[in-house]
Short mmCIF file of C-alpha atoms in Angstrom, two decimals:
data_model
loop_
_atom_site.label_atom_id
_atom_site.label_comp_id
_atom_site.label_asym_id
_atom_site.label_seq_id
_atom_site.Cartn_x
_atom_site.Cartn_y
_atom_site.Cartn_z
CA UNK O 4 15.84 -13.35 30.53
CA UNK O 5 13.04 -11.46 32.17
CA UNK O 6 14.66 -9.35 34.44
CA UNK O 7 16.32 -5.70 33.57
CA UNK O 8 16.97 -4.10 37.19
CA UNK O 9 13.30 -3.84 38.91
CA UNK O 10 11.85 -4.77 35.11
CA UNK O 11 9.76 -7.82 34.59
CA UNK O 12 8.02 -8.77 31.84
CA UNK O 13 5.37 -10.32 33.65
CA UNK O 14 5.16 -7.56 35.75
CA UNK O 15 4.76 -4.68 32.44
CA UNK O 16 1.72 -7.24 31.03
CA UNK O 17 0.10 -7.03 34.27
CA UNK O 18 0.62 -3.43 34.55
CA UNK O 19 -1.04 -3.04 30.78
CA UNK O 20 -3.90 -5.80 31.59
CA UNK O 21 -4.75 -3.69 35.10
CA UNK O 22 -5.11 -0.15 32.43
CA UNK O 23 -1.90 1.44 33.86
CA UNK O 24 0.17 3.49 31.41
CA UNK O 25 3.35 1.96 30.69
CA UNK O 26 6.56 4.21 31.69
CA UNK O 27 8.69 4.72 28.24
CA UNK O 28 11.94 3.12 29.71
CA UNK O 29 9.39 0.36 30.59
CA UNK O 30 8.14 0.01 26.35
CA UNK O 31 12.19 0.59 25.60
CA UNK O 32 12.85 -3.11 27.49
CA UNK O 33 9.98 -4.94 26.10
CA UNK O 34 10.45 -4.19 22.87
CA UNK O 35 14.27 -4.68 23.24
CA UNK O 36 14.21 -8.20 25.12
CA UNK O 37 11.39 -9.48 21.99
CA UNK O 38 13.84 -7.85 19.29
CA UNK O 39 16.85 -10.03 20.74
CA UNK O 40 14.21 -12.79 21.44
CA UNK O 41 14.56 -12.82 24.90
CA UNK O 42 10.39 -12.83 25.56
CA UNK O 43 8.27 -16.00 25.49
CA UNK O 44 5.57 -16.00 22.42
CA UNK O 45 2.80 -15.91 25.02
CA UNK O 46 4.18 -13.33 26.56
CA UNK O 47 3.88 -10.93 23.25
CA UNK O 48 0.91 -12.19 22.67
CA UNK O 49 -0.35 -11.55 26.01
CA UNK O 50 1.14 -8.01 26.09
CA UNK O 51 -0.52 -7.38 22.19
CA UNK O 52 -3.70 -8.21 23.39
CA UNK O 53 -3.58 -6.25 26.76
CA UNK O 54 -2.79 -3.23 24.45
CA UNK O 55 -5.48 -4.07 21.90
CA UNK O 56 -8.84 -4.09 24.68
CA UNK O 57 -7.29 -1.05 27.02
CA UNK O 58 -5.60 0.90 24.27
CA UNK O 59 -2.54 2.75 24.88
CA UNK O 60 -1.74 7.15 25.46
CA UNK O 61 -0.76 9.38 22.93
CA UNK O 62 2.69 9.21 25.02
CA UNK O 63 2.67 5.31 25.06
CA UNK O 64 2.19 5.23 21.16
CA UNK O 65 4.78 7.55 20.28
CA UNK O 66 7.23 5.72 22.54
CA UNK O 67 6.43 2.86 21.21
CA UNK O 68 6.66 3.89 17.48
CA UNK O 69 10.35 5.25 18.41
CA UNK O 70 11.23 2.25 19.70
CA UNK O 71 10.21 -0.20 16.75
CA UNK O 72 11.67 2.24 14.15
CA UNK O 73 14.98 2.23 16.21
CA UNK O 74 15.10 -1.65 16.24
CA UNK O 75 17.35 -2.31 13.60
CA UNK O 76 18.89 0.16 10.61
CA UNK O 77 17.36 2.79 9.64
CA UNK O 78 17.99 4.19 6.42
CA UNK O 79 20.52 7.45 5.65
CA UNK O 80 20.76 10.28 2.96
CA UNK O 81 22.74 12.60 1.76
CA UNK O 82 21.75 15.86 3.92
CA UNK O 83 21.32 17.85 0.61
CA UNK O 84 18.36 15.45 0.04
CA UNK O 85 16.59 16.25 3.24
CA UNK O 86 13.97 18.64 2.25
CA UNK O 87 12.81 16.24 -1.19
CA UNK O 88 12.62 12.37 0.35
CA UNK O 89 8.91 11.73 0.49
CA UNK O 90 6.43 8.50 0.47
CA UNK O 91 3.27 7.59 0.48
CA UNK O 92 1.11 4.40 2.04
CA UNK O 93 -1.90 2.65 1.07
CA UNK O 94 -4.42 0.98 2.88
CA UNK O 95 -4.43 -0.95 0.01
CA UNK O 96 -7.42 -1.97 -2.33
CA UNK O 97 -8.47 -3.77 -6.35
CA UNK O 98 -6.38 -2.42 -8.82
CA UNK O 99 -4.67 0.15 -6.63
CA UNK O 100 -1.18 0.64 -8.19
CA UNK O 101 -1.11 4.30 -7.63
CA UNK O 102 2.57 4.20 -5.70
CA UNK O 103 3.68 2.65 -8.96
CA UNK O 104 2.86 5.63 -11.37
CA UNK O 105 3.50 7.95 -8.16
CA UNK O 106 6.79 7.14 -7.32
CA UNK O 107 8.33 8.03 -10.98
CA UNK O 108 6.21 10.87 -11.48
CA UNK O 109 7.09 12.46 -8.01
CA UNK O 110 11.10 11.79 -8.97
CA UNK O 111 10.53 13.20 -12.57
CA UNK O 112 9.21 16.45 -10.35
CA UNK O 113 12.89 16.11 -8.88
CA UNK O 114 11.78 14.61 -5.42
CA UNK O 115 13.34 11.51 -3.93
CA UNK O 116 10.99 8.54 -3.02
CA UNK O 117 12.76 5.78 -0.89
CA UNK O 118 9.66 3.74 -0.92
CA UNK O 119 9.56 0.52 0.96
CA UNK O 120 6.20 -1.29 0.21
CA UNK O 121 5.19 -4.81 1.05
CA UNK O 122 3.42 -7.77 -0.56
CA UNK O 123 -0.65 -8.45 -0.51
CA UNK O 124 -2.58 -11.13 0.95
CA UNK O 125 -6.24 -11.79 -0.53
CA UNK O 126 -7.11 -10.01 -3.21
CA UNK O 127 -3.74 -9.33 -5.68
CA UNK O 128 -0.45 -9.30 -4.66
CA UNK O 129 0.88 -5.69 -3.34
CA UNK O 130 2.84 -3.50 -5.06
CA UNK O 131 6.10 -5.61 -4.30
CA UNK O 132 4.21 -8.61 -6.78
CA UNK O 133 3.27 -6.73 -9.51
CA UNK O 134 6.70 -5.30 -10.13
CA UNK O 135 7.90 -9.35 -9.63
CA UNK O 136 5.55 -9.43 -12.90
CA UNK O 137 8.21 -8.09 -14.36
CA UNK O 138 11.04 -10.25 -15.19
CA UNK O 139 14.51 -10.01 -13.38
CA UNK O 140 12.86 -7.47 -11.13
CA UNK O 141 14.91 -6.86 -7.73
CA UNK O 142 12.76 -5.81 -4.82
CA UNK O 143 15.56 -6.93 -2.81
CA UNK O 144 17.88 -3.63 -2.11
CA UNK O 145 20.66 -3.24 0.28
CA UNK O 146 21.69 0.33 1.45
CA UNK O 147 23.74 1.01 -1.27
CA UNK O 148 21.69 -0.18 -4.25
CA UNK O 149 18.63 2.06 -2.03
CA UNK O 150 20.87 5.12 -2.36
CA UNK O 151 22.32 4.59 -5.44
CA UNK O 152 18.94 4.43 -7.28
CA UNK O 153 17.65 7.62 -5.56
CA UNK O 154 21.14 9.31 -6.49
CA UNK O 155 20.38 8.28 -10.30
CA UNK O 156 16.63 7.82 -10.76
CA UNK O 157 15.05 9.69 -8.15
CA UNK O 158 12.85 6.52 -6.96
CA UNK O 159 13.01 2.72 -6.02
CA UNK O 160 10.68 0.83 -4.58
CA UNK O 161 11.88 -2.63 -2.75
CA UNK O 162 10.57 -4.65 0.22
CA UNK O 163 11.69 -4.42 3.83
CA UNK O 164 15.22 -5.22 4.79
CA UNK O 165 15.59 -7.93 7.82
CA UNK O 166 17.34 -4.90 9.42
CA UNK O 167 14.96 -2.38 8.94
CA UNK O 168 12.64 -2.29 11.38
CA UNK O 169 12.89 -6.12 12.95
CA UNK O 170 10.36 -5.32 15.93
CA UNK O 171 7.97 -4.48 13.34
CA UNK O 172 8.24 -7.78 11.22
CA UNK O 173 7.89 -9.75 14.68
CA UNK O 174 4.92 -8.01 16.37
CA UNK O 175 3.00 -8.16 13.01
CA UNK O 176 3.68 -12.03 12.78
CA UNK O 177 2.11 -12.42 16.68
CA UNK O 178 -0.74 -9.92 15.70
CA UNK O 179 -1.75 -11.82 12.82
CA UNK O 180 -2.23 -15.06 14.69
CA UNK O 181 -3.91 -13.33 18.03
CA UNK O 182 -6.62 -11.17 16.31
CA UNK O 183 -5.04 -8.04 17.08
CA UNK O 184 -4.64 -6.80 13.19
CA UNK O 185 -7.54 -4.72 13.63
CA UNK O 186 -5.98 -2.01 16.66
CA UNK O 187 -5.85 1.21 15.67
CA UNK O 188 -2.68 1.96 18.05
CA UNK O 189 -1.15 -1.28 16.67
CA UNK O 190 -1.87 -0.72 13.23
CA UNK O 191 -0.56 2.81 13.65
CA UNK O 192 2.51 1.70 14.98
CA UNK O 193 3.69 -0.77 12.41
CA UNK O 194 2.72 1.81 9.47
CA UNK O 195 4.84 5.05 10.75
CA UNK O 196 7.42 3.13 12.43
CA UNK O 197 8.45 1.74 8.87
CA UNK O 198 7.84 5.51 7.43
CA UNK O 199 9.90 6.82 10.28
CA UNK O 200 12.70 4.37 9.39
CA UNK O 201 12.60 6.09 5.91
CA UNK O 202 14.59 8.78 7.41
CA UNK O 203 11.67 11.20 4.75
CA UNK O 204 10.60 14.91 5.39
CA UNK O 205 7.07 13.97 3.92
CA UNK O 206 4.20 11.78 3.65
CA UNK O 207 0.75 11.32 2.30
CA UNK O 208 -1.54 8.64 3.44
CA UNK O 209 -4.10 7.31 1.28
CA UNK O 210 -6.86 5.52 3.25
CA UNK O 211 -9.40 3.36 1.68
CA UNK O 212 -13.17 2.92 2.32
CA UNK O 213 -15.87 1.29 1.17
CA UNK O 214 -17.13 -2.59 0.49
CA UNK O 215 -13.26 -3.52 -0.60
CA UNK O 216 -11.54 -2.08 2.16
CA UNK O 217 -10.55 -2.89 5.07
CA UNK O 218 -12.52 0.25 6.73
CA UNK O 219 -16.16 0.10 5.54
CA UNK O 220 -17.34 3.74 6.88
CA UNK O 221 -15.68 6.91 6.42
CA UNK O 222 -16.11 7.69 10.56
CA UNK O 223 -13.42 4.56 11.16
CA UNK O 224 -11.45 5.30 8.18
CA UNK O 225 -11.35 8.91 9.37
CA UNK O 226 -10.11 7.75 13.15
CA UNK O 227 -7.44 5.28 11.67
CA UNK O 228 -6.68 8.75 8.99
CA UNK O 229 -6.15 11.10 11.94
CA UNK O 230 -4.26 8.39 14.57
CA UNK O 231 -1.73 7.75 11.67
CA UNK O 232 -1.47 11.67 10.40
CA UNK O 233 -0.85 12.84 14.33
CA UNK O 234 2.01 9.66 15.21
CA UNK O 235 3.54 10.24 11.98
CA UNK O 236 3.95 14.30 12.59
CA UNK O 237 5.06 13.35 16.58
CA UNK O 238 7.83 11.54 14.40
CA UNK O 239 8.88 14.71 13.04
CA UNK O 240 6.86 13.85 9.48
CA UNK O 241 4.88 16.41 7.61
CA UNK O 242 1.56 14.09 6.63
CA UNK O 243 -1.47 14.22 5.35
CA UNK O 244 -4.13 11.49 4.95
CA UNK O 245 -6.71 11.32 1.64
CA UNK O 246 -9.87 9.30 2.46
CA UNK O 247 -10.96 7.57 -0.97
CA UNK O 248 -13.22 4.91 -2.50
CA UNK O 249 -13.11 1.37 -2.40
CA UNK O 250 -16.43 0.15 -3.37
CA UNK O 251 -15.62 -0.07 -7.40
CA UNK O 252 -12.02 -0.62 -9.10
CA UNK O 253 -9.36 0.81 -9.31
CA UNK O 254 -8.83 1.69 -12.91
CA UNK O 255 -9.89 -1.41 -15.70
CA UNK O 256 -6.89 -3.80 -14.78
CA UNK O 257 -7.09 -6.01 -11.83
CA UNK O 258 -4.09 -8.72 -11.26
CA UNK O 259 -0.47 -8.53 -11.33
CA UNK O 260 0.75 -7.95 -14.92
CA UNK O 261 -2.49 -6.52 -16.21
CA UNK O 262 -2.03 -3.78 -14.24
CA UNK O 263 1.64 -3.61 -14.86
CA UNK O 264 0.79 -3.05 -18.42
CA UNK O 265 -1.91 -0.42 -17.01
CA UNK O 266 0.92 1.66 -15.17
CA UNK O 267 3.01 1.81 -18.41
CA UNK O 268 -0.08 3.51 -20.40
CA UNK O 269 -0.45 5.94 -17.37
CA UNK O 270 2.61 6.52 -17.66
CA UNK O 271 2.30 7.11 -21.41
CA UNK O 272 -0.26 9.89 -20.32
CA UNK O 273 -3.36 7.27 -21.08
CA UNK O 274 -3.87 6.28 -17.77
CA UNK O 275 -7.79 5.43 -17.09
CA UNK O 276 -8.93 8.95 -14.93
CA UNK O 277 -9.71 7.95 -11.75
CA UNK O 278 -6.46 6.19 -11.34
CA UNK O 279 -5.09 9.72 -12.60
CA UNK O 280 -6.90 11.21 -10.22
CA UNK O 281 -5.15 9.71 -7.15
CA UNK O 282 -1.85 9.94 -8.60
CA UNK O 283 -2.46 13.61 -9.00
CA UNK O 284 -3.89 14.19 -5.59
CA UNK O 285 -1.39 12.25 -3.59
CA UNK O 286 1.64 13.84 -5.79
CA UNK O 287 0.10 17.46 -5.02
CA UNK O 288 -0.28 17.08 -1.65
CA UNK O 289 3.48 16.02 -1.51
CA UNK O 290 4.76 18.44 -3.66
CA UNK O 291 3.19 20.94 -1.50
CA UNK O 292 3.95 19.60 2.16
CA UNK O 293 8.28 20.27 0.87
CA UNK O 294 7.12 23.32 0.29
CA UNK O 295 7.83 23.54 -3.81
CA UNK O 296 4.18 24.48 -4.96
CA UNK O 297 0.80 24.77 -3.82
CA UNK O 298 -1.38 22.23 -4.20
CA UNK O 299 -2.87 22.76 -7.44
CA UNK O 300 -0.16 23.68 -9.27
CA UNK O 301 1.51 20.13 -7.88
CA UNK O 302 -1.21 18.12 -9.75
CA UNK O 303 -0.81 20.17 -12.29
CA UNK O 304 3.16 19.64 -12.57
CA UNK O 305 2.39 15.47 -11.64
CA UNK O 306 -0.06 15.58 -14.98
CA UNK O 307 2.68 17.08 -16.95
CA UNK O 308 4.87 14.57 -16.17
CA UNK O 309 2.60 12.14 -17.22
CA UNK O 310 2.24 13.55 -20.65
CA UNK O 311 5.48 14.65 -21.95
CA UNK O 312 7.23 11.13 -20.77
CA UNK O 313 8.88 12.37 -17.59
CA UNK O 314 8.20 10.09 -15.52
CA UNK O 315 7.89 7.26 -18.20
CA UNK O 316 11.95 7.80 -18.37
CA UNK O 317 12.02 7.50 -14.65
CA UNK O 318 10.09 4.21 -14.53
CA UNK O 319 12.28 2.90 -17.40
CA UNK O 320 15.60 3.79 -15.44
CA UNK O 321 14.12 2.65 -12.07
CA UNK O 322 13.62 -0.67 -13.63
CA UNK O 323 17.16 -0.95 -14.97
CA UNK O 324 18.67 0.19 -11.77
CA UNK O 325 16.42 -2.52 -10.30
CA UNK O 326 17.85 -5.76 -12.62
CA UNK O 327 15.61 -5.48 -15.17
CA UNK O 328 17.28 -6.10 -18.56
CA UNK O 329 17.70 -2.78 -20.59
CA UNK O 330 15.84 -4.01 -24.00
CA UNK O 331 13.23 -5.94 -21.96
CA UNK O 332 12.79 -2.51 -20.15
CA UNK O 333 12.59 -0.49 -23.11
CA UNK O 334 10.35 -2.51 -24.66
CA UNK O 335 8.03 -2.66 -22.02
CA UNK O 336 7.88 1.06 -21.76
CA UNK O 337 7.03 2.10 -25.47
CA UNK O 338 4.29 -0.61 -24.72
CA UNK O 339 5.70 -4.31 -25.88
CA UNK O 340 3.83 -7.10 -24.81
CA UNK O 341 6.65 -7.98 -22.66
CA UNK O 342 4.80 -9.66 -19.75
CA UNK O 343 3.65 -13.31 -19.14
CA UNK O 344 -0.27 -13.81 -20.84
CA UNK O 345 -2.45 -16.45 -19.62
CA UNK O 346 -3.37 -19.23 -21.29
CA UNK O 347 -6.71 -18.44 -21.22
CA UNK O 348 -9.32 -15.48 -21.45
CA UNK O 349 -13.10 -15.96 -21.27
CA UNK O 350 -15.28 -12.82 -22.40
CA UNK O 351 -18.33 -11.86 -19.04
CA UNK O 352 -21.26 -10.70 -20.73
CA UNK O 353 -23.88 -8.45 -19.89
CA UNK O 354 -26.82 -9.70 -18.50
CA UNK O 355 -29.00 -6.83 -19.76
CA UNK O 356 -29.05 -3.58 -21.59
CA UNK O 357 -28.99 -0.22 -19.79
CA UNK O 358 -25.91 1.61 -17.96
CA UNK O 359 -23.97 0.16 -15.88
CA UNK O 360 -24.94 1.39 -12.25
CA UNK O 361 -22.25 -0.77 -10.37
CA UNK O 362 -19.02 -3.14 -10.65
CA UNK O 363 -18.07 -4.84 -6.90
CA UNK O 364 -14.57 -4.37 -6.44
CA UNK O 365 -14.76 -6.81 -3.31
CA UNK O 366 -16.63 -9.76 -6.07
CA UNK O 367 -13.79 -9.15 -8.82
CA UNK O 368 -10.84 -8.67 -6.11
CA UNK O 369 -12.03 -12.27 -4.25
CA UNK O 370 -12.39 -13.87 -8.23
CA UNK O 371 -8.59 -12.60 -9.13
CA UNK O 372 -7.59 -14.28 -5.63
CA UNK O 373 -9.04 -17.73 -5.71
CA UNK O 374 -8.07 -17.83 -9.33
CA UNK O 375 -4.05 -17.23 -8.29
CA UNK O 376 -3.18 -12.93 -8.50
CA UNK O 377 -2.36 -13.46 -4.66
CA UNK O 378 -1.63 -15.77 -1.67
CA UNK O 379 -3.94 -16.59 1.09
CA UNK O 380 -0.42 -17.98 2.47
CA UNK O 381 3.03 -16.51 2.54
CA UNK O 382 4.16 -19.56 0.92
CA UNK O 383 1.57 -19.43 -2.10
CA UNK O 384 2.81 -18.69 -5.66
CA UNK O 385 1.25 -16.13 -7.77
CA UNK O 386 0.48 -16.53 -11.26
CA UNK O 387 1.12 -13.06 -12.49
CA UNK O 388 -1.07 -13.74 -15.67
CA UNK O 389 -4.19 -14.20 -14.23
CA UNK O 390 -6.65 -11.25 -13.36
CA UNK O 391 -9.61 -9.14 -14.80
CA UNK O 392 -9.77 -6.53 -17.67
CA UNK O 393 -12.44 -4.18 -17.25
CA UNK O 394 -14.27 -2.92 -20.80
CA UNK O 395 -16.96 -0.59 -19.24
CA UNK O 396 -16.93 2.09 -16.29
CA UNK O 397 -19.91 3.00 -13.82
CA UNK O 398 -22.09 4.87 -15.79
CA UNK O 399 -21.24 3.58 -19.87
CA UNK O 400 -24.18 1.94 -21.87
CA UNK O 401 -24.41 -1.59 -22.52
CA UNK O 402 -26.51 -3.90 -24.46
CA UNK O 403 -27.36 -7.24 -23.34
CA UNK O 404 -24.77 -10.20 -24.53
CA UNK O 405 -22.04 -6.88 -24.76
CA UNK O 406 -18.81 -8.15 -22.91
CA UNK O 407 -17.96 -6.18 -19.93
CA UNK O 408 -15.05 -7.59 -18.41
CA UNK O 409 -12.16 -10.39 -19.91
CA UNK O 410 -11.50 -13.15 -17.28
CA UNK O 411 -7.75 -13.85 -17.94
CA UNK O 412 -6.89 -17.76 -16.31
CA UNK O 413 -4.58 -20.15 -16.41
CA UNK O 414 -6.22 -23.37 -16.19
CA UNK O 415 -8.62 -24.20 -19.21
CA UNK O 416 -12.01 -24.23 -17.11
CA UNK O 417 -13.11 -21.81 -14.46
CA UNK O 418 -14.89 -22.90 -11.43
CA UNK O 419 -18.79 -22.14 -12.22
CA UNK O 420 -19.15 -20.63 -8.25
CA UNK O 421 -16.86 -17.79 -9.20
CA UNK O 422 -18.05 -17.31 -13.28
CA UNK O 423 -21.26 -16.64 -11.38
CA UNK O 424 -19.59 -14.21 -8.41
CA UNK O 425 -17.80 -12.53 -11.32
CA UNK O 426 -21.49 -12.43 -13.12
CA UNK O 427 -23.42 -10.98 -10.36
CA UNK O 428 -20.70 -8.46 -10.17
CA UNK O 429 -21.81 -5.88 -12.45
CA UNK O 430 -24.83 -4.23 -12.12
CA UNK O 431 -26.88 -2.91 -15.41
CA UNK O 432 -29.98 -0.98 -14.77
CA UNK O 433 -31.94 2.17 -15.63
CA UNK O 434 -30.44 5.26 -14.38
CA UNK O 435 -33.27 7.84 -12.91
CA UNK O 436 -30.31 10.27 -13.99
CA UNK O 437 -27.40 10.87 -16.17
CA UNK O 438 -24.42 9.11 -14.39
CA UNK O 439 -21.11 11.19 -14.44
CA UNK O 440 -17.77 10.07 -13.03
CA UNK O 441 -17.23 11.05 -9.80
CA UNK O 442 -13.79 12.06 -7.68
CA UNK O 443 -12.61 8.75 -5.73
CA UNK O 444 -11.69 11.99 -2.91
CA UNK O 445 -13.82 12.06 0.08
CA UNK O 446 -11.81 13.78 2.53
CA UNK O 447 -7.94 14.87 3.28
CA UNK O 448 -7.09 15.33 6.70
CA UNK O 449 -4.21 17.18 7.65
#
């Protein structure tokens, strides 16, 4: 069906291909007839890619956003809660599994975090397959089980419901196979309209840049930071973006259950400090945009949690309330080697002595990939197991033959094309002066 009174839907992709702005009753019907399936494939992909070369108005994109987060369900709260639900999104990069030391730590600080995450292609699974690491693990919540864990834990964290945003889940599908990922508008769009859904008061945005990210300059990262910060705020969302570091790893786990096991010592209060770092940063800004703290003292209240087992507890009870079995969750949490090993792990040695000046997070993300820790398909299986165990940071001495990484692997021989990736990898060199760790921060837009 293609007509809706004096509505066409060849007549709106016209309209979009000749640069007109599209009326909002106009966006309402499109996105309507392609939610109930009433628009031809080529048609969305025709209308995606009109959008994607002549952009869209500030007006067009927040109609549009209100539209795909009114597609389905969206989700409900006590009112009493209104002021504490918060989130936060990632960009996503190697090793990041800052939402999963976040999210307890923000509900230890007595905030609620209904955060709906997603699973990774590439590089490791997202944060949805490293909690799968963990057996019995339900990322599948209805309503109930959603409000029912933020009623007793403070936190969940589960995938996308078919209801929840549908429009979202079907343009993303088209803009994957039409080369339209990369649109600012469109990208925008998919991220708040999920966020809006959320039914939360706040939300910080953590943008990545750098050789493992999918922005490689700070001056895109910073116009993707600012299109998502204003949409999300036109949804009624106090936000603010941080621009960080993607050129190195996150932390010294990379894979699905190594950095499972990494979350629990953060958690523990022995988390690795850059990885602190973010989790501090992000829960501060948070904690500040509800209005309970400044700033500094919200990093400061986030750390505390992290060292007198706050929000260890409220990982442990977010896991039971989530299917996992209660001893297999306690264990876990007072550190148990509960999760799956691989079969095998070969030690990476240093090529030289010196410090180490570099580690490419984009050579040992790609390695963890092609060795299983994520799908280049949907319909790949990943082997939790498998990934890379950093033994030196940026900066650290090392002698020549000194092992600075653990290749974890399932099958008994490695293919020599990525021993050598994972090789070249690290760089070792003479520093002209003394390395210190620097902040992952580069900017927060607000």
């Amino acid at each position: 069906m293609e007509r809706h009174g004096t509505i066409r839907i060849p007549d709106l992709i016209q309209k979009k291909r000749d640069k007109h702005e599209l009326d909002p009753e106009e966006i309402r019907y499109f996105i309507g007839e392609m939610v109930k399936g009433c628009i031809e494939q080529v048609q969305l992909g025709a209308m995606l890619m009109a959008w994607y070369f002549n952009g869209m108005s500030p007006k067009e994109l927040t109609v549009l956003i209100d539209c795909m987060t009114h597609s389905g369900e969206t989700l409900s709260w006590p009112d009493e809660w209104k002021t504490l639900l918060v989130d936060k999104h990632s960009t996503g990069g190697v090793g990041d599994k800052v939402s999963l030391v976040l999210a307890p730590a923000l509900a230890a600080c007595g905030l609620k975090v209904p955060m709906i995450s997603g699973r990774g292609l590439s590089f490791t699974g997202g944060t949805l397959d490293k909690l799968e690491a963990i057996p019995g693990f339900n990322v599948s919540l209805n309503n109930d089980q959603m409000c029912e864990c933020l009623r007793h834990v403070g936190c969940f964290i589960a995938g996308q419901t078919k209801s929840l945003v549908p429009a979202d889940r079907i343009m993303y599908a088209a803009r994957d196979v039409t080369a339209t990922v990369d649109n600012i508008n469109l990208a925008t769009a998919s991220i708040i309209s999920k966020k809006a859904a959320e039914n939360i008061s706040a939300l910080v945005l953590d943008v990545k840049v750098g050789r493992a990210a999918f922005f490689k300059n700070l001056n895109d990262a910073r116009l993707v930071a600012r299109s998502l910060v204003e949409a999300a705020r036109d949804q009624g969302i106090k936000t603010t973006a941080v621009l960080t570091t993607m050129d190195t790893p996150i932390g010294m786990a990379i894979g699905n259950s190594l950095e499972i096991m990494e979350v629990i010592e953060t958690l523990r209060g022995k988390g690795p400090p850059d990885l602190v770092e973010l989790v501090k940063i992000q829960g501060g800004l948070l904690l500040n945009s509800v209005g309970r703290m400044d700033m500094s003292k919200g990093e400061q209240l986030i750390e505390e949690t992290l060292q007198n087992g706050a929000a260890l507890a409220c990982f442990e009870k977010m896991l039971i309330h989530q299917n996992v079995d209660v001893r297999l969750a306690a264990d876990l949490c007072s550190g148990g080697q509960t999760l799956a090993r691989a079969k095998y792990v070969t030690a990476i040695l240093s090529p030289s002595s010196g410090r180490v000046l570099d580690i490419d997070a984009l050579a040992c993300g790609s390695v963890c990939g092609a060795l299983g820790a994520a799908r280049a398909r949907a319909s790949d299986v990943i082997l939790s197991a498998v990934g890379i165990e950093l033994l030196v940071t940026v900066g650290q001495s090392i002698t020549q033959g000194q092992p600075w990484a653990k290749l974890h692997h399932e099958d008994q021989s490695v293919a020599s094309e990525l021993l050598i990736k994972l090789q070249n990898a690290v760089v070792v060199g003479e520093a002209n002066n003394a390395l210190v760790p620097t902040s992952r921060i580069l900017e927060i837009v607000q």
